[in-house]
Short mmCIF file of C-alpha atoms and ligand atoms in Angstrom, two decimals:
data_model
loop_
_atom_site.label_atom_id
_atom_site.label_comp_id
_atom_site.label_asym_id
_atom_site.label_seq_id
_atom_site.Cartn_x
_atom_site.Cartn_y
_atom_site.Cartn_z
CA MET R 1 70.02 82.13 90.35
CA ILE R 2 72.52 84.72 91.47
CA PRO R 3 75.95 83.05 91.27
CA GLN R 4 78.30 82.79 94.21
CA ARG R 5 80.71 85.64 94.83
CA MET R 6 84.31 85.15 95.92
CA PRO R 7 85.28 88.12 98.12
CA LEU R 8 88.41 89.69 96.60
CA ALA R 9 87.73 93.43 96.49
CA HIS R 10 87.69 95.83 99.43
CA LEU R 11 83.95 96.46 99.70
CA PRO R 12 81.90 98.48 100.17
CA THR R 13 83.82 101.29 98.49
CA PRO R 14 83.34 104.80 99.89
CA MET R 15 80.90 107.30 98.44
CA GLU R 16 81.83 110.93 98.93
CA PRO R 17 80.56 114.34 97.81
CA LEU R 18 82.36 115.83 94.83
CA LYS R 19 82.53 119.57 95.16
CA TYR R 20 83.34 120.72 91.67
CA PHE R 21 80.76 123.36 90.84
CA LYS R 22 80.53 126.35 93.16
CA ASP R 23 77.12 127.32 91.78
CA PRO R 24 74.35 125.69 93.90
CA ALA R 25 72.08 125.56 90.85
CA TYR R 26 73.95 122.42 89.74
CA PRO R 27 72.78 119.00 90.94
CA THR R 28 74.48 117.37 93.93
CA LEU R 29 77.42 115.26 92.81
CA TYR R 30 78.81 112.23 94.60
CA ILE R 31 81.60 109.92 93.56
CA LYS R 32 81.79 106.21 94.38
CA ARG R 33 85.41 105.28 94.83
CA ASP R 34 85.73 102.00 92.97
CA ASP R 35 89.30 103.09 92.34
CA LEU R 36 89.70 101.93 95.96
CA THR R 37 88.65 98.30 95.51
CA GLY R 38 92.25 97.39 96.26
CA MET R 39 95.75 98.26 95.15
CA GLU R 40 96.81 95.47 92.82
CA PHE R 41 93.09 94.88 92.21
CA SER R 42 92.12 98.53 91.95
CA GLY R 43 89.21 99.52 89.73
CA ASN R 44 86.00 97.99 88.44
CA LYS R 45 87.33 94.73 87.00
CA ILE R 46 87.82 93.02 90.35
CA ARG R 47 84.07 93.17 91.00
CA LYS R 48 83.50 91.15 87.84
CA LEU R 49 86.33 88.78 88.71
CA GLU R 50 84.70 88.02 92.06
CA TYR R 51 82.05 86.11 90.12
CA ALA R 52 84.05 84.87 87.13
CA LEU R 53 86.91 83.44 89.20
CA GLN R 54 84.55 81.64 91.56
CA GLU R 55 83.23 79.93 88.46
CA ALA R 56 86.79 79.19 87.26
CA LEU R 57 87.58 77.46 90.55
CA ASP R 58 84.26 75.60 90.58
CA LEU R 59 85.13 74.25 87.12
CA GLY R 60 88.55 73.09 88.35
CA CYS R 61 90.54 75.46 86.10
CA ASP R 62 94.20 76.15 86.83
CA THR R 63 94.95 78.85 84.23
CA LEU R 64 93.23 82.15 83.45
CA ILE R 65 93.26 83.37 79.86
CA THR R 66 92.14 86.85 78.93
CA CYS R 67 92.87 89.75 76.60
CA GLY R 68 93.05 93.53 76.36
CA GLY R 69 95.05 96.55 75.29
CA ILE R 70 98.64 97.02 76.43
CA GLN R 71 97.45 99.18 79.38
CA SER R 72 94.47 96.95 80.20
CA ASN R 73 93.32 97.33 83.81
CA HIS R 74 91.32 94.15 83.40
CA CYS R 75 94.43 92.16 82.44
CA ARG R 76 96.39 93.55 85.41
CA ALA R 77 93.55 92.80 87.85
CA THR R 78 93.21 89.27 86.42
CA ALA R 79 96.97 88.71 86.80
CA ALA R 80 96.78 89.91 90.42
CA ALA R 81 93.84 87.67 91.24
CA GLY R 82 95.51 84.75 89.47
CA ALA R 83 98.66 85.21 91.55
CA LYS R 84 96.63 85.45 94.75
CA LEU R 85 94.63 82.30 93.98
CA GLY R 86 97.63 80.32 92.77
CA LEU R 87 96.50 80.18 89.14
CA GLU R 88 98.58 80.81 86.03
CA THR R 89 97.55 83.83 83.96
CA ILE R 90 98.03 84.17 80.22
CA LEU R 91 97.33 87.59 78.72
CA LEU R 92 96.74 88.27 75.04
CA LEU R 93 97.87 91.88 74.82
CA ARG R 94 97.29 94.18 71.85
CA SER R 95 100.17 96.31 70.66
CA ASP R 96 101.55 97.24 67.26
CA THR R 97 104.87 98.56 68.49
CA PRO R 98 107.16 97.18 71.18
CA GLN R 99 107.04 99.39 74.26
CA PRO R 100 109.08 99.47 77.44
CA PRO R 101 107.06 98.00 80.32
CA GLN R 102 105.21 100.64 82.31
CA GLY R 103 101.86 101.13 84.02
CA ASN R 104 99.60 98.07 83.91
CA HIS R 105 101.92 96.24 81.51
CA LEU R 106 104.77 96.44 84.03
CA LEU R 107 102.49 95.34 86.87
CA GLY R 108 101.24 92.35 84.85
CA LEU R 109 104.85 91.23 84.37
CA LEU R 110 105.60 91.68 88.08
CA LEU R 111 102.58 89.52 88.89
CA GLY R 112 104.00 86.73 86.76
CA ALA R 113 101.52 86.79 83.89
CA LYS R 114 102.65 85.25 80.59
CA ILE R 115 102.15 87.69 77.76
CA VAL R 116 101.24 86.80 74.19
CA TRP R 117 101.50 89.85 71.92
CA VAL R 118 99.04 90.39 69.08
CA SER R 119 98.64 93.18 66.55
CA SER R 120 95.48 95.34 66.55
CA GLU R 121 94.34 93.55 63.44
CA GLU R 122 94.75 90.07 64.91
CA TYR R 123 93.15 91.27 68.11
CA ALA R 124 90.08 92.63 66.36
CA LYS R 125 89.64 89.63 64.09
CA GLU R 126 90.66 86.59 66.06
CA ARG R 127 91.19 87.18 69.76
CA ARG R 128 88.51 84.64 70.67
CA GLN R 129 90.03 81.97 68.41
CA ARG R 130 93.49 82.73 69.78
CA MET R 131 92.33 82.34 73.38
CA GLY R 132 90.49 79.15 72.41
CA ALA R 133 93.67 77.77 70.84
CA ILE R 134 95.65 78.55 74.01
CA ALA R 135 93.03 76.73 76.10
CA LYS R 136 93.21 73.73 73.76
CA GLU R 137 96.98 73.59 73.98
CA LEU R 138 96.77 73.68 77.78
CA GLU R 139 94.26 70.87 77.76
CA GLU R 140 96.63 68.69 75.76
CA LYS R 141 99.19 69.24 78.50
CA GLY R 142 96.77 68.22 81.23
CA HIS R 143 95.81 71.72 82.34
CA LYS R 144 92.47 73.50 82.28
CA GLY R 145 92.08 77.07 81.07
CA TYR R 146 89.31 79.51 81.94
CA ILE R 147 88.70 82.13 79.26
CA LEU R 148 87.51 85.58 80.27
CA PRO R 149 86.34 87.83 77.43
CA GLU R 150 87.60 91.40 77.05
CA GLY R 151 86.83 93.34 80.23
CA ALA R 152 85.08 90.25 81.72
CA SER R 153 81.95 91.76 80.21
CA ASN R 154 79.89 88.61 79.84
CA ALA R 155 76.87 87.58 81.92
CA ILE R 156 78.86 86.14 84.83
CA GLY R 157 81.11 89.22 85.05
CA THR R 158 78.12 91.51 84.91
CA PHE R 159 76.96 90.23 88.29
CA GLY R 160 79.81 92.33 89.71
CA TYR R 161 77.97 95.59 89.05
CA PHE R 162 74.59 94.00 89.71
CA HIS R 163 76.02 93.47 93.20
CA ALA R 164 77.52 96.99 93.24
CA PHE R 165 74.05 98.39 92.52
CA GLU R 166 72.77 96.64 95.66
CA GLU R 167 75.73 98.07 97.57
CA ILE R 168 74.70 101.55 96.40
CA LEU R 169 71.09 101.02 97.56
CA ALA R 170 72.36 100.06 101.03
CA GLN R 171 74.76 103.03 101.19
CA GLU R 172 72.03 105.43 100.15
CA LYS R 173 70.07 104.44 103.25
CA GLU R 174 73.06 105.16 105.46
CA LEU R 175 73.70 108.51 103.79
CA GLY R 176 70.04 109.50 103.62
CA ILE R 177 70.21 110.32 99.94
CA ARG R 178 68.62 108.90 96.79
CA PHE R 179 70.64 109.07 93.60
CA ASP R 180 68.29 109.59 90.68
CA THR R 181 71.15 109.33 88.19
CA ILE R 182 74.12 106.95 88.28
CA VAL R 183 76.90 107.61 85.78
CA CYS R 184 79.72 105.31 84.67
CA PRO R 185 82.16 105.00 81.77
CA VAL R 186 81.36 102.38 79.12
CA GLY R 187 84.33 100.51 77.65
CA SER R 188 83.30 96.91 77.06
CA GLY R 189 79.84 97.34 78.57
CA GLY R 190 79.86 95.08 81.64
CA THR R 191 79.85 97.77 84.31
CA TYR R 192 77.01 99.68 82.70
CA SER R 193 75.04 96.49 82.01
CA GLY R 194 75.39 95.27 85.59
CA LEU R 195 74.04 98.56 86.95
CA VAL R 196 71.20 98.53 84.42
CA PHE R 197 70.25 94.95 85.35
CA GLY R 198 70.44 95.73 89.08
CA ASN R 199 68.19 98.73 88.56
CA ALA R 200 65.67 96.67 86.60
CA TYR R 201 65.76 93.74 89.04
CA HIS R 202 65.11 95.97 92.06
CA ARG R 203 62.65 98.19 90.16
CA ALA R 204 64.67 101.09 91.55
CA GLU R 205 63.79 103.44 88.67
CA ARG R 206 67.08 105.25 88.50
CA LYS R 207 68.60 106.63 85.34
CA ILE R 208 71.74 104.63 84.64
CA LEU R 209 73.73 106.85 82.33
CA GLY R 210 76.77 105.41 80.56
CA VAL R 211 79.38 107.59 78.87
CA ASN R 212 80.96 105.73 75.96
CA ILE R 213 84.72 106.17 75.73
CA ALA R 214 84.97 104.59 72.28
CA ALA R 215 82.56 103.61 69.46
CA ASP R 216 79.04 105.08 69.81
CA ALA R 217 75.87 104.88 71.90
CA ASP R 218 74.04 102.46 69.63
CA HIS R 219 76.96 100.00 69.65
CA PHE R 220 76.83 99.77 73.44
CA LYS R 221 73.05 99.61 73.65
CA GLU R 222 73.28 96.62 71.33
CA ILE R 223 76.00 95.01 73.49
CA THR R 224 73.92 95.58 76.63
CA MET R 225 70.95 93.84 75.03
CA GLN R 226 73.20 90.91 74.03
CA ILE R 227 74.58 90.53 77.56
CA HIS R 228 71.00 90.89 78.83
CA THR R 229 69.89 87.76 76.95
CA GLU R 230 72.70 85.70 78.48
CA PHE R 231 72.18 87.34 81.89
CA GLN R 232 68.50 86.29 82.03
CA GLU R 233 69.54 82.69 81.36
CA ARG R 234 71.98 82.83 84.28
CA LEU R 235 69.41 84.48 86.50
CA GLY R 236 66.85 81.86 85.51
CA GLU R 237 64.03 84.37 85.29
CA PRO R 238 62.94 87.09 82.88
CA LEU R 239 64.24 90.57 83.54
CA PRO R 240 62.21 93.08 81.52
CA LEU R 241 64.45 95.54 79.68
CA LYS R 242 63.98 97.52 76.49
CA LYS R 243 66.68 99.09 74.36
CA GLU R 244 64.69 102.35 74.51
CA ASP R 245 65.25 102.43 78.28
CA LEU R 246 69.03 102.55 77.93
CA TYR R 247 70.74 105.94 78.27
CA ILE R 248 74.19 106.66 76.92
CA LEU R 249 75.78 110.07 76.78
CA ASP R 250 77.57 110.07 73.44
CA GLY R 251 80.07 112.54 72.01
CA TYR R 252 82.96 112.34 74.48
CA ALA R 253 84.96 109.43 73.06
CA GLY R 254 87.23 111.92 71.30
CA ARG R 255 89.91 110.33 69.15
CA GLY R 256 88.90 106.82 70.18
CA TYR R 257 90.00 104.12 72.60
CA ALA R 258 92.95 105.12 74.79
CA LEU R 259 93.68 108.15 72.58
CA ASN R 260 93.50 111.66 73.99
CA THR R 261 93.38 115.25 72.83
CA PRO R 262 95.33 118.10 74.46
CA GLN R 263 91.98 119.47 75.71
CA GLU R 264 91.26 116.20 77.50
CA MET R 265 94.73 116.10 79.06
CA ALA R 266 94.25 119.69 80.27
CA PHE R 267 90.89 118.73 81.79
CA PHE R 268 92.37 115.77 83.73
CA HIS R 269 95.04 118.08 85.10
CA ASP R 270 92.57 120.79 86.00
CA PHE R 271 90.23 118.27 87.65
CA ALA R 272 93.03 116.91 89.85
CA LYS R 273 93.93 120.44 90.96
CA LYS R 274 90.31 121.37 91.72
CA SER R 275 89.15 118.18 93.41
CA GLY R 276 92.22 116.38 94.75
CA LEU R 277 91.24 113.32 92.72
CA PHE R 278 92.96 111.56 89.82
CA LEU R 279 91.01 110.51 86.77
CA ASP R 280 92.43 107.98 84.32
CA PRO R 281 92.97 109.02 80.70
CA VAL R 282 91.08 106.15 79.04
CA TYR R 283 87.81 105.85 80.96
CA THR R 284 86.98 107.98 83.99
CA GLY R 285 88.64 111.09 82.55
CA LYS R 286 86.53 111.03 79.42
CA ALA R 287 83.38 110.06 81.31
CA MET R 288 83.77 112.80 83.93
CA ARG R 289 84.50 115.34 81.21
CA GLY R 290 81.35 114.18 79.44
CA LEU R 291 79.24 114.45 82.58
CA LEU R 292 80.49 117.90 83.60
CA THR R 293 80.25 119.28 80.07
CA ALA R 294 76.75 117.89 79.63
CA LEU R 295 75.69 119.53 82.90
CA GLN R 296 77.19 122.85 81.85
CA GLU R 297 75.50 122.65 78.47
CA GLY R 298 72.14 121.63 79.93
CA ASP R 299 72.04 118.30 78.06
CA ALA R 300 68.50 116.85 77.94
CA LEU R 301 69.75 113.53 79.38
CA LEU R 302 70.49 115.29 82.67
CA LYS R 303 67.67 117.80 82.81
CA ASP R 304 65.82 116.09 85.70
CA ALA R 305 68.94 115.10 87.63
CA GLU R 306 69.11 116.29 91.25
CA ASN R 307 71.44 113.80 92.90
CA ILE R 308 74.09 112.27 90.68
CA LEU R 309 76.46 109.44 91.58
CA PHE R 310 79.55 109.02 89.41
CA ILE R 311 81.34 105.68 89.61
CA HIS R 312 85.10 106.10 89.63
CA THR R 313 86.04 102.84 87.96
CA GLY R 314 89.79 103.17 88.57
CA GLY R 315 92.46 102.89 85.90
CA LEU R 316 95.05 105.09 87.55
CA PHE R 317 98.07 103.03 86.50
CA GLY R 318 97.22 104.02 82.92
CA LEU R 319 98.19 107.60 83.78
CA PHE R 320 101.87 106.66 83.88
CA ALA R 321 101.92 105.67 80.22
CA LYS R 322 100.60 109.16 79.38
CA ALA R 323 103.12 111.25 81.31
CA GLU R 324 104.53 112.91 78.19
CA GLU R 325 101.11 113.95 76.93
CA PHE R 326 100.60 116.12 80.01
CA GLY R 327 103.46 118.22 78.71
CA PHE R 328 105.26 118.65 82.04
C1 PLP X 1 87.42 98.54 81.88
C2 PLP X 1 87.28 99.86 82.51
C3 PLP X 1 86.11 100.62 82.36
C4 PLP X 1 84.98 100.22 81.50
O1 PLP X 1 84.22 99.21 82.07
P1 PLP X 1 83.47 98.17 81.16
O2 PLP X 1 82.79 97.30 82.10
O3 PLP X 1 84.54 97.49 80.35
O4 PLP X 1 82.56 98.92 80.25
C5 PLP X 1 86.01 101.82 83.03
N1 PLP X 1 87.04 102.27 83.77
C6 PLP X 1 88.18 101.59 83.91
C7 PLP X 1 89.24 102.19 84.71
C8 PLP X 1 88.34 100.36 83.30
O5 PLP X 1 89.48 99.69 83.45
#
């Protein structure tokens, strides 16, 4: 069964042509502005929260517990939704050095989230146990915690982009266009998985192409298959999907999660000047760079593409933490 959705995001988000290449030999490019799902809520995470937080309320929870990096968009969106719904939010944030509040970290504080700092090592090894311990402590005090995994990329969260896929199908009809290829960044895997499941469910036969911004293609194909197992249980029916049918454009993660090279920074700057659009340094910047480079290099994954839709998953507040790296 498809779970109930709590409307929080501004939907549907616009889809607009992206005029980047002058040469008409390139495929048509469109961009879906999921950076416009809201202001405090902006980005892809609020679509996942529409499903997860409905579940939290149905279960009678009064506190949201989640985790992420210091500039986590997911943590900021969760804190915003928590404040709006009158729930407490506790964020397990990863950082090895104290940093002055800025970007998403600052916004999380403004929204009243309680922050628990953990080192990268603790985060990697025991974030689930730490969140479980927080929930247990709350329970002893008569409260009820709802734990969201990193990026809300579990089966319930994945319904957010399952729903977004249906939104795209409806918008295509209005625009009179069929996107053969839909591209998104892959960070914790929930956005990509939701689109893949939507495509399979509707037998829409599109190529859903993820661009990994950390780790490698195989890692995320594995994660997608794991979420798929849990997703089928939620759905209550089989949803045929093979690992061989998953497409991930690898090679653009650069120095790793939330780390950038001067070439990447120069690309984000150049892209803003050419298109009038901001990309974020952690996700959409790397993914767009991957897509455009792959098109220029004639990558086999895009050889049949005629109409491409890129999902702008947001993340703009993360730009502020990178001001120095632009070298202005
Ligand atoms: C989290 C995030 C992503 C990655 O989405 P996942 O569902 O975690 O793979 C992409 N873009 C932005 C801006 C994000 O915050």
